[in-house]
């Protein structure tokens, strides 16, 4: 049974998910902070840098599919622990790399481990939180993506300029092992009556101390792919996630190329972007949760929040023509905030429309689609920048209009966000 009263305990779980998501993003972002340094030291072309970046995204995409199904089988306590060990060792492994191929291999193993983070976190929220609190809880743990992206530019340049870039990978990579001790000490599977409460509309009730076994899944992927609701989630991730990957991996290079911002000065603009993005993550979840509490339908609440976020992203198309570094940074910051608000709601769609035993699998399919979109977009970005001598205009135009397009397709595929009718085995 949980070490705290249940109402406190579910927010303790949320806090653990926030911290691990922060570490997840720190580990993946060390590379982008050091990208201009590594590119000069190792003489990478834009396309070679793109290949290092998408080797992570490609394995992350496939890992997302496996991780969702695997977590539905082994449960999140064991699953998360294993994933964190794999990705922390891979993060430290970057320090040993000397060639493009070695960096790509370290990125691939990092992608494999990190792919379990979001299906695992969404499954934990689905098990521990009632419906009206899920988007808020998701928004909170998802804010760890920005917190990680804020801490990394603060810590990494200092480590790299003091001890060299290899130590940046070692020190940041070791943080996962600290979290692992807290997770194994604190996390417990929800009890049967707690689960019933969390999955209904009421708050979890106190009761039996017998933990439930992990929910096992008997819904094949082919069956899940036959639902329009699955394709709505796929669309929401395939069109939007690549834009976030682009900010994460190319923003320090865009600032370096366009405005001459070097390693020692990169912290402030990046922190500004991700600090504003953090607000967006929680606000996006809070907005749809707030509308639900006022009696608005799930469909209207989620779609209103997502449409607002999509419209706030359109001005990103103008970022390369901003004229000043700070104008560009604020345009991207608004888009990053809106992306996070969008994500908090897209993640929640899986638990809105699917039974508990399929949520991690559907989230995994969505994550796979988002990451494959990311692979394609990163490959194109490298090619476009090599061909145009570093002109970002067409790339930012795609970023600006991706979300409005995604929202329209989601609305056509799932006009009422109706729950899937499926035998829950």
Coordinates of C-alpha atoms in Angstrom, one line a residue:
X1 CA 0.0 0.0 0.0
X2 CA 1.2 3.6 -0.7
X3 CA 3.5 5.2 1.9
X4 CA 1.2 8.4 2.0
X5 CA -2.6 9.1 2.1
X6 CA -4.1 8.4 -1.3
X7 CA -4.9 12.0 -2.2
X8 CA -1.4 13.1 -1.4
X9 CA 0.1 10.0 -2.9
X10 CA -1.2 10.5 -6.4
X11 CA 0.5 13.9 -6.5
X12 CA 3.7 12.3 -5.2
X13 CA 3.5 10.0 -8.2
X14 CA 2.9 13.1 -10.4
X15 CA 6.0 14.8 -8.9
X16 CA 8.2 11.7 -9.6
X17 CA 6.9 11.7 -13.2
X18 CA 7.8 15.4 -13.5
X19 CA 11.3 14.8 -12.2
X20 CA 12.0 11.8 -14.5
X21 CA 10.7 13.7 -17.5
X22 CA 13.0 16.6 -16.6
X23 CA 16.0 14.2 -16.5
X24 CA 14.8 12.5 -19.8
X25 CA 15.0 15.9 -21.6
X26 CA 18.3 16.9 -20.0
X27 CA 19.9 13.7 -21.3
X28 CA 18.6 14.2 -24.8
X29 CA 19.3 18.0 -25.0
X30 CA 23.0 17.9 -24.0
X31 CA 23.8 17.2 -27.7
X32 CA 21.9 20.2 -29.1
X33 CA 23.6 22.6 -26.6
X34 CA 27.0 21.3 -27.6
X35 CA 26.1 21.0 -31.4
X36 CA 27.9 24.1 -32.6
X37 CA 31.0 23.1 -30.6
X38 CA 30.9 19.4 -31.8
X39 CA 30.2 20.5 -35.3
X40 CA 33.3 22.6 -35.4
X41 CA 35.5 20.1 -33.5
X42 CA 34.3 17.1 -35.5
X43 CA 33.7 18.9 -38.9
X44 CA 30.1 17.7 -39.3
X45 CA 28.0 19.0 -42.2
X46 CA 24.3 19.9 -41.5
X47 CA 23.3 16.5 -42.9
X48 CA 25.8 14.6 -40.7
X49 CA 24.4 16.4 -37.6
X50 CA 20.9 15.5 -38.9
X51 CA 21.9 11.9 -39.1
X52 CA 23.2 11.8 -35.5
X53 CA 19.9 13.5 -34.4
X54 CA 17.5 11.2 -36.3
X55 CA 19.3 8.0 -35.2
X56 CA 17.9 8.9 -31.7
X57 CA 14.5 9.7 -33.2
X58 CA 14.2 6.6 -35.4
X59 CA 15.0 4.2 -32.5
X60 CA 12.8 6.3 -30.2
X61 CA 10.0 5.9 -32.6
X62 CA 10.2 2.1 -32.8
X63 CA 10.9 2.0 -29.0
X64 CA 7.7 3.9 -28.4
X65 CA 5.7 1.1 -30.0
X66 CA 7.5 -1.6 -28.0
X67 CA 7.5 0.4 -24.8
X68 CA 3.7 1.0 -24.8
X69 CA 3.0 -2.7 -25.2
X70 CA 5.7 -3.8 -22.8
X71 CA 4.6 -1.4 -20.1
X72 CA 1.0 -2.7 -20.4
X73 CA 2.5 -6.1 -19.6
X74 CA 5.1 -5.5 -16.9
X75 CA 3.6 -2.5 -15.2
X76 CA 5.2 0.9 -14.7
X77 CA 7.2 0.3 -11.6
X78 CA 9.5 -2.3 -13.1
X79 CA 9.2 -0.9 -16.7
X80 CA 10.3 2.6 -15.7
X81 CA 13.2 1.4 -13.6
X82 CA 14.6 -0.7 -16.5
X83 CA 14.2 2.2 -19.0
X84 CA 16.0 4.7 -16.8
X85 CA 19.0 2.4 -16.4
X86 CA 19.2 1.9 -20.2
X87 CA 19.0 5.6 -21.1
X88 CA 21.3 6.8 -18.3
X89 CA 24.1 4.4 -19.4
X90 CA 23.5 5.5 -23.1
X91 CA 23.7 9.2 -22.1
X92 CA 27.0 8.6 -20.3
X93 CA 28.2 6.6 -23.4
X94 CA 28.2 9.8 -25.5
X95 CA 31.4 10.8 -23.7
X96 CA 33.2 7.8 -25.3
X97 CA 32.2 8.7 -28.8
X98 CA 34.8 9.9 -31.3
X99 CA 33.1 9.5 -34.7
X100 CA 29.7 10.3 -36.3
X101 CA 28.9 6.6 -36.2
X102 CA 29.7 6.3 -32.5
X103 CA 27.6 9.3 -31.7
X104 CA 24.7 7.8 -33.7
X105 CA 25.0 4.5 -31.8
X106 CA 24.9 6.3 -28.4
X107 CA 21.9 8.3 -29.6
X108 CA 20.1 5.1 -30.7
X109 CA 20.5 3.5 -27.3
X110 CA 19.4 6.7 -25.6
X111 CA 16.3 6.7 -27.8
X112 CA 15.5 3.1 -26.9
X113 CA 15.5 3.8 -23.2
X114 CA 13.8 7.2 -23.3
X115 CA 10.9 5.9 -25.4
X116 CA 9.3 4.4 -22.3
X117 CA 9.0 7.7 -20.5
X118 CA 5.8 9.1 -22.0
X119 CA 3.8 5.8 -22.3
X120 CA 4.8 5.0 -18.7
X121 CA 3.9 8.4 -17.4
X122 CA 0.5 8.5 -19.2
X123 CA -0.3 5.0 -17.9
X124 CA 0.6 6.1 -14.3
X125 CA -1.7 9.1 -14.6
X126 CA -4.5 7.0 -16.2
X127 CA -4.2 4.5 -13.2
X128 CA -3.9 7.1 -10.4
X129 CA -6.0 10.1 -11.4
X130 CA -9.7 10.6 -12.0
X131 CA -10.8 11.8 -15.5
X132 CA -11.2 15.5 -14.5
X133 CA -7.7 15.7 -13.1
X134 CA -5.8 13.8 -15.8
X135 CA -5.1 16.7 -18.2
X136 CA -3.7 18.8 -15.3
X137 CA -1.5 15.9 -14.0
X138 CA -0.3 15.3 -17.6
X139 CA 0.4 19.0 -18.0
X140 CA 2.4 19.0 -14.8
X141 CA 4.6 16.0 -15.6
X142 CA 4.9 17.2 -19.3
X143 CA 6.3 20.5 -17.9
X144 CA 9.4 18.5 -17.0
X145 CA 10.2 18.6 -20.8
X146 CA 10.7 22.4 -20.4
X147 CA 12.3 22.2 -17.0
X148 CA 14.9 19.9 -18.5
X149 CA 15.3 22.2 -21.4
X150 CA 15.8 25.1 -19.0
X151 CA 18.3 23.4 -16.7
X152 CA 20.4 21.9 -19.5
X153 CA 21.6 25.3 -21.0
X154 CA 22.4 26.5 -17.5
X155 CA 24.5 23.5 -16.5
X156 CA 26.0 22.1 -19.7
X157 CA 27.9 25.2 -21.0
X158 CA 29.5 25.6 -17.5
X159 CA 30.5 21.9 -17.3
X160 CA 31.8 22.0 -20.9
X161 CA 33.8 25.2 -20.6
X162 CA 35.2 24.1 -17.2
X163 CA 36.0 20.4 -17.7
X164 CA 35.3 19.7 -21.4
X165 CA 32.3 18.6 -23.3
X166 CA 32.7 14.9 -22.5
X167 CA 32.0 15.6 -18.8
X168 CA 28.7 17.2 -19.7
X169 CA 27.4 13.9 -20.9
X170 CA 28.8 12.0 -17.9
X171 CA 27.4 14.3 -15.2
X172 CA 24.0 14.8 -16.7
X173 CA 23.7 11.1 -17.6
X174 CA 24.3 10.1 -14.0
X175 CA 21.1 11.9 -12.7
X176 CA 18.8 9.1 -13.7
X177 CA 20.4 6.7 -11.1
X178 CA 19.5 9.2 -8.3
X179 CA 15.9 9.3 -9.4
X180 CA 15.8 5.5 -9.7
X181 CA 16.3 5.1 -5.9
X182 CA 13.4 7.4 -5.2
X183 CA 11.1 5.6 -7.7
X184 CA 11.8 2.1 -6.3
X185 CA 11.3 3.4 -2.7
X186 CA 8.1 5.2 -3.4
X187 CA 6.1 3.8 -6.3
X188 CA 3.4 1.2 -5.7
X189 CA 0.8 -0.1 -8.1
X190 CA -2.8 1.2 -7.4
X191 CA -5.1 -1.0 -5.4
X192 CA -8.2 -2.5 -7.1
X193 CA -10.8 -0.1 -5.5
X194 CA -8.4 2.8 -6.1
X195 CA -8.3 1.9 -9.8
X196 CA -12.1 1.8 -10.0
X197 CA -12.3 5.2 -8.4
X198 CA -9.6 6.7 -10.6
X199 CA -11.1 5.4 -13.8
X200 CA -14.5 6.6 -13.0
X201 CA -15.6 10.2 -12.3
X202 CA -15.1 10.1 -8.5
X203 CA -11.9 10.3 -6.5
X204 CA -10.2 7.1 -5.4
X205 CA -11.6 5.5 -2.3
X206 CA -9.8 4.1 0.7
X207 CA -10.0 0.3 1.0
X208 CA -8.3 -3.0 0.4
X209 CA -4.5 -3.2 0.8
X210 CA -4.2 -5.9 -1.9
X211 CA -2.5 -4.4 -4.9
X212 CA -4.0 -5.2 -8.3
X213 CA -1.9 -7.1 -10.9
X214 CA -0.6 -4.9 -13.8
X215 CA -3.4 -4.5 -16.4
X216 CA -2.7 -6.9 -19.3
X217 CA -3.5 -6.0 -22.8
X218 CA -5.3 -8.3 -25.3
X219 CA -6.0 -5.7 -28.1
X220 CA -3.8 -6.3 -31.1
X221 CA -2.3 -3.2 -32.9
X222 CA -4.1 -4.1 -36.1
X223 CA -7.3 -3.8 -34.1
X224 CA -6.3 -0.5 -32.6
X225 CA -5.4 0.8 -36.0
X226 CA -8.9 0.0 -37.3
X227 CA -10.3 2.8 -35.1
X228 CA -10.6 6.4 -36.4
X229 CA -9.8 7.5 -32.9
X230 CA -6.3 6.0 -33.1
X231 CA -5.7 7.8 -36.3
X232 CA -6.8 11.1 -34.7
X233 CA -4.0 10.6 -32.1
X234 CA -1.5 9.6 -34.8
X235 CA -2.3 12.8 -36.7
X236 CA -2.0 15.0 -33.6
X237 CA 1.5 13.6 -33.0
X238 CA 2.8 13.1 -36.6
X239 CA 2.2 16.7 -37.5
X240 CA 3.1 18.5 -34.2
X241 CA 5.9 16.5 -32.6
X242 CA 8.5 17.2 -35.4
X243 CA 8.2 20.9 -34.7
X244 CA 9.1 20.3 -31.0
X245 CA 12.0 18.1 -32.1
X246 CA 13.2 20.9 -34.4
X247 CA 13.2 23.5 -31.5
X248 CA 15.0 21.0 -29.3
X249 CA 17.8 20.1 -31.7
X250 CA 18.2 23.0 -34.1
X251 CA 17.3 26.1 -32.0
X252 CA 20.9 26.6 -30.6
X253 CA 22.2 26.1 -34.1
X254 CA 19.6 28.6 -35.6
X255 CA 20.7 31.2 -33.0
X256 CA 24.4 30.5 -33.7
X257 CA 24.0 30.7 -37.5
X258 CA 21.5 33.6 -37.6
X259 CA 22.6 35.8 -34.6
X260 CA 26.1 34.5 -33.7
X261 CA 25.0 33.3 -30.2
X262 CA 27.8 31.1 -28.9
X263 CA 28.0 28.4 -26.1
X264 CA 28.6 31.0 -23.3
X265 CA 25.6 33.1 -24.3
X266 CA 23.1 30.5 -25.3
X267 CA 21.6 29.9 -21.9
X268 CA 19.4 33.0 -21.6
X269 CA 17.5 32.8 -24.9
X270 CA 16.9 29.0 -24.4
X271 CA 15.8 29.4 -20.8
X272 CA 13.4 32.1 -21.9
X273 CA 11.9 29.8 -24.6
X274 CA 11.4 26.9 -22.2
X275 CA 10.3 28.9 -19.2
X276 CA 7.5 30.3 -21.2
X277 CA 6.8 26.8 -22.6
X278 CA 6.5 25.5 -19.1
X279 CA 3.6 27.9 -18.5
X280 CA 2.0 26.7 -21.7
X281 CA 2.2 23.0 -20.6
X282 CA 0.3 23.6 -17.3
X283 CA -2.1 26.2 -18.8
X284 CA -3.1 23.9 -21.7
X285 CA -4.0 21.1 -19.3
X286 CA -5.6 23.5 -16.8
X287 CA -7.7 25.1 -19.5
X288 CA -9.4 21.8 -20.7
X289 CA -9.6 20.5 -17.1
X290 CA -11.2 23.8 -16.0
X291 CA -13.8 23.6 -18.9
X292 CA -14.6 20.0 -17.9
X293 CA -15.2 21.0 -14.3
X294 CA -17.7 23.7 -15.6
X295 CA -19.7 21.0 -17.3
X296 CA -18.4 21.5 -20.8
X297 CA -18.2 18.2 -22.8
X298 CA -14.9 16.4 -23.0
X299 CA -15.0 16.9 -26.8
X300 CA -15.5 20.7 -26.6
X301 CA -13.0 21.2 -23.7
X302 CA -10.2 19.3 -25.4
X303 CA -10.9 20.8 -28.9
X304 CA -11.2 24.4 -27.6
X305 CA -7.9 24.2 -25.8
X306 CA -6.2 22.6 -28.8
X307 CA -7.5 25.1 -31.4
X308 CA -6.4 28.0 -29.2
X309 CA -2.9 26.5 -29.0
X310 CA -2.8 25.8 -32.8
X311 CA -3.6 29.4 -33.6
X312 CA -0.9 30.7 -31.2
X313 CA 1.7 28.8 -33.2
X314 CA 1.0 30.3 -36.7
X315 CA 3.3 33.4 -36.1
X316 CA 6.3 31.0 -35.9
X317 CA 6.4 31.2 -39.7
X318 CA 7.8 34.7 -39.2
X319 CA 10.7 33.8 -36.8
X320 CA 13.6 33.9 -39.4
X321 CA 12.4 37.4 -40.5
X322 CA 12.1 38.7 -37.0
X323 CA 14.9 41.2 -37.3
X324 CA 16.3 40.8 -33.8
X325 CA 17.4 37.8 -31.8
X326 CA 14.9 38.6 -28.9
X327 CA 11.9 39.0 -31.3
X328 CA 12.7 35.6 -32.8
X329 CA 13.2 34.0 -29.3
X330 CA 9.8 35.4 -28.1
X331 CA 8.0 34.1 -31.3
X332 CA 9.5 30.7 -30.8
X333 CA 8.8 30.8 -27.0
X334 CA 5.0 31.5 -27.6
X335 CA 5.0 28.6 -30.1
X336 CA 6.8 26.3 -27.7
X337 CA 4.3 27.2 -24.9
X338 CA 1.4 26.5 -27.2
X339 CA 2.9 23.2 -28.4
X340 CA 3.1 22.0 -24.8
X341 CA -0.5 23.0 -24.1
X342 CA -1.4 21.1 -27.3
X343 CA 0.6 18.0 -26.1
X344 CA -1.0 17.9 -22.7
X345 CA -4.4 17.6 -24.5
X346 CA -3.3 15.2 -27.2
X347 CA -1.8 12.8 -24.6
X348 CA -5.1 12.9 -22.7
X349 CA -7.1 11.9 -25.8
X350 CA -5.8 8.3 -25.4
X351 CA -7.3 7.9 -21.9
X352 CA -10.5 9.9 -23.0
X353 CA -11.2 7.4 -25.9
X354 CA -9.6 4.1 -25.0
X355 CA -10.0 1.5 -22.2
X356 CA -7.2 1.4 -19.5
X357 CA -5.6 -1.7 -20.9
X358 CA -5.0 0.0 -24.3
X359 CA -3.9 3.5 -23.2
X360 CA -0.2 2.8 -23.1
X361 CA -0.3 1.0 -26.5
X362 CA -2.3 3.8 -28.2
X363 CA 0.1 6.4 -26.6
X364 CA 3.0 4.3 -28.0
X365 CA 1.5 4.2 -31.5
X366 CA 1.0 8.0 -31.3
X367 CA 4.5 8.5 -30.1
X368 CA 5.8 6.3 -32.9
X369 CA 4.0 8.5 -35.4
X370 CA 5.3 11.7 -33.9
X371 CA 8.9 10.4 -33.8
X372 CA 8.7 9.2 -37.4
X373 CA 7.4 12.6 -38.4
X374 CA 10.5 13.9 -36.5
X375 CA 12.9 11.6 -38.4
X376 CA 11.5 12.8 -41.8
X377 CA 11.6 16.5 -40.7
X378 CA 15.1 16.3 -39.3
X379 CA 16.4 14.6 -42.5
X380 CA 14.7 17.3 -44.6
X381 CA 16.0 20.1 -42.4
X382 CA 19.6 18.9 -42.8
X383 CA 19.1 18.7 -46.6
X384 CA 17.4 22.1 -46.9
X385 CA 20.1 23.9 -44.8
X386 CA 23.0 22.3 -46.8
X387 CA 21.2 23.3 -50.0
X388 CA 20.3 26.9 -49.0
X389 CA 23.5 27.7 -47.1
X390 CA 21.6 27.8 -43.7
X391 CA 18.3 29.5 -44.7
X392 CA 15.6 28.6 -42.2
X393 CA 12.6 30.4 -43.8
X394 CA 10.8 27.4 -45.4
X395 CA 11.4 25.2 -42.3
X396 CA 9.8 27.8 -39.9
X397 CA 6.8 28.1 -42.4
X398 CA 6.1 24.4 -42.0
X399 CA 6.3 24.8 -38.2
X400 CA 3.7 27.6 -38.2
X401 CA 1.0 25.8 -40.1
X402 CA 1.4 22.2 -38.9
X403 CA -1.0 22.4 -35.9
X404 CA -4.0 24.1 -37.5
X405 CA -3.7 21.3 -40.2
X406 CA -3.5 18.7 -37.4
X407 CA -6.5 20.1 -35.5
X408 CA -8.7 20.1 -38.6
X409 CA -7.8 16.4 -39.4
X410 CA -8.4 15.4 -35.7
X411 CA -11.8 17.0 -35.8
X412 CA -12.7 15.2 -39.0
X413 CA -11.6 11.8 -37.6
X414 CA -13.0 12.1 -34.1
X415 CA -15.8 14.8 -34.3
X416 CA -17.1 13.9 -30.8
X417 CA -14.1 12.1 -29.2
X418 CA -16.5 9.2 -28.7
X419 CA -15.0 6.3 -26.7
X420 CA -13.9 3.2 -28.6
X421 CA -16.3 0.2 -28.3
X422 CA -13.8 -2.6 -27.8
X423 CA -13.9 -5.8 -25.7
X424 CA -11.4 -5.0 -22.8
X425 CA -9.6 -8.3 -22.2

